[in-house]
Amino acid sequence: MRPQVAAACELLGLDPLNVANEGRLIAIAAPEAAEALLAAMRAHPLGAEAALIGEVVADTDRFVQMTTGFGGDASWTGWRGEQLPRIC
């Protein structure tokens, strides 16, 4: 997440996982293909900031687990409430 986005969400009291975020892509690839996929995405000007943000692992509970900005662990429990209205 860009620092500007994190700062704006903090200032407005928003959870960045719950706001509309159009124009972004999350791609899931086999681990052995991840670097080639990133290289291909980064070769395009609009994909210059492509990044590996996680991995899929076996989890009997099927939770999405994250590391917070402070280094702690957190589980994502799904979207809560409504997203911000789209202005388009």
PDB file of C-alpha atoms in Angstrom, residues 5-73:
ATOM      1  CA  VAL A   5      -3.155   5.733   0.846  1.00  0.00           C
ATOM      2  CA  ALA A   6      -2.312   4.544   4.345  1.00  0.00           C
ATOM      3  CA  ALA A   7      -2.159   8.146   5.581  1.00  0.00           C
ATOM      4  CA  ALA A   8      -5.472   9.103   3.960  1.00  0.00           C
ATOM      5  CA  CYS A   9      -7.209   6.028   5.394  1.00  0.00           C
ATOM      6  CA  GLU A  10      -5.809   6.732   8.842  1.00  0.00           C
ATOM      7  CA  LEU A  11      -6.848  10.386   8.656  1.00  0.00           C
ATOM      8  CA  LEU A  12     -10.397   9.473   7.564  1.00  0.00           C
ATOM      9  CA  GLY A  13     -10.732   6.463   9.860  1.00  0.00           C
ATOM     10  CA  LEU A  14     -11.136   4.032   6.958  1.00  0.00           C
ATOM     11  CA  ASP A  15     -10.023   0.429   6.668  1.00  0.00           C
ATOM     12  CA  PRO A  16      -8.127   0.194   3.343  1.00  0.00           C
ATOM     13  CA  LEU A  17      -9.421  -3.367   2.870  1.00  0.00           C
ATOM     14  CA  ASN A  18     -12.996  -2.064   2.862  1.00  0.00           C
ATOM     15  CA  VAL A  19     -12.868   0.882   0.467  1.00  0.00           C
ATOM     16  CA  ALA A  20     -13.552   0.656  -3.247  1.00  0.00           C
ATOM     17  CA  ASN A  21     -10.267   0.269  -5.088  1.00  0.00           C
ATOM     18  CA  GLU A  22     -10.844   0.223  -8.792  1.00  0.00           C
ATOM     19  CA  GLY A  23      -8.065  -0.238 -11.277  1.00  0.00           C
ATOM     20  CA  ARG A  24      -6.113  -2.802  -9.247  1.00  0.00           C
ATOM     21  CA  LEU A  25      -5.360  -6.448  -9.967  1.00  0.00           C
ATOM     22  CA  ILE A  26      -4.659  -9.356  -7.678  1.00  0.00           C
ATOM     23  CA  ALA A  27      -3.183 -12.260  -9.638  1.00  0.00           C
ATOM     24  CA  ILE A  28      -2.668 -15.722  -8.193  1.00  0.00           C
ATOM     25  CA  ALA A  29       0.109 -17.785  -9.736  1.00  0.00           C
ATOM     26  CA  ALA A  30       2.056 -20.936  -8.982  1.00  0.00           C
ATOM     27  CA  PRO A  31       5.120 -20.121  -6.847  1.00  0.00           C
ATOM     28  CA  GLU A  32       7.499 -21.099  -9.628  1.00  0.00           C
ATOM     29  CA  ALA A  33       5.792 -18.636 -12.009  1.00  0.00           C
ATOM     30  CA  ALA A  34       5.553 -15.678  -9.614  1.00  0.00           C
ATOM     31  CA  GLU A  35       8.833 -13.959 -10.521  1.00  0.00           C
ATOM     32  CA  ALA A  36       8.197 -14.250 -14.266  1.00  0.00           C
ATOM     33  CA  LEU A  37       4.681 -12.859 -13.798  1.00  0.00           C
ATOM     34  CA  LEU A  38       6.013  -9.940 -11.748  1.00  0.00           C
ATOM     35  CA  ALA A  39       8.675  -9.225 -14.365  1.00  0.00           C
ATOM     36  CA  ALA A  40       6.068  -9.194 -17.147  1.00  0.00           C
ATOM     37  CA  MET A  41       3.792  -6.881 -15.166  1.00  0.00           C
ATOM     38  CA  ARG A  42       6.632  -4.542 -14.207  1.00  0.00           C
ATOM     39  CA  ALA A  43       7.685  -4.300 -17.866  1.00  0.00           C
ATOM     40  CA  HIS A  44       4.524  -2.279 -18.543  1.00  0.00           C
ATOM     41  CA  PRO A  45       4.419   1.331 -17.251  1.00  0.00           C
ATOM     42  CA  LEU A  46       1.132   0.715 -15.428  1.00  0.00           C
ATOM     43  CA  GLY A  47       2.577  -2.324 -13.670  1.00  0.00           C
ATOM     44  CA  ALA A  48       5.839  -0.759 -12.544  1.00  0.00           C
ATOM     45  CA  GLU A  49       4.846  -1.073  -8.873  1.00  0.00           C
ATOM     46  CA  ALA A  50       3.646  -4.698  -9.084  1.00  0.00           C
ATOM     47  CA  ALA A  51       4.553  -6.570  -5.915  1.00  0.00           C
ATOM     48  CA  LEU A  52       4.310  -9.979  -4.318  1.00  0.00           C
ATOM     49  CA  ILE A  53       1.970  -9.492  -1.354  1.00  0.00           C
ATOM     50  CA  GLY A  54       1.365 -12.990  -0.044  1.00  0.00           C
ATOM     51  CA  GLU A  55       1.192 -16.692  -0.573  1.00  0.00           C
ATOM     52  CA  VAL A  56      -1.449 -19.397  -0.523  1.00  0.00           C
ATOM     53  CA  VAL A  57      -0.789 -22.092   2.058  1.00  0.00           C
ATOM     54  CA  ALA A  58      -2.699 -25.083   3.377  1.00  0.00           C
ATOM     55  CA  ASP A  59      -4.854 -23.924   6.282  1.00  0.00           C
ATOM     56  CA  THR A  60      -7.539 -26.185   7.695  1.00  0.00           C
ATOM     57  CA  ASP A  61      -9.381 -23.146   9.097  1.00  0.00           C
ATOM     58  CA  ARG A  62      -9.241 -21.365   5.702  1.00  0.00           C
ATOM     59  CA  PHE A  63      -8.443 -17.985   7.208  1.00  0.00           C
ATOM     60  CA  VAL A  64      -6.747 -15.090   5.462  1.00  0.00           C
ATOM     61  CA  GLN A  65      -3.892 -14.148   7.742  1.00  0.00           C
ATOM     62  CA  MET A  66      -1.938 -10.918   7.443  1.00  0.00           C
ATOM     63  CA  THR A  67       0.970  -9.152   9.064  1.00  0.00           C
ATOM     64  CA  THR A  68       0.059  -5.671  10.271  1.00  0.00           C
ATOM     65  CA  GLY A  69       2.117  -2.545   9.707  1.00  0.00           C
ATOM     66  CA  PHE A  70       3.382  -2.957  13.259  1.00  0.00           C
ATOM     67  CA  GLY A  71       4.533  -6.549  12.635  1.00  0.00           C
ATOM     68  CA  GLY A  72       1.655  -8.270  14.444  1.00  0.00           C
ATOM     69  CA  ASP A  73      -0.680 -10.891  13.032  1.00  0.00           C
TER      70      ASP A  73
END
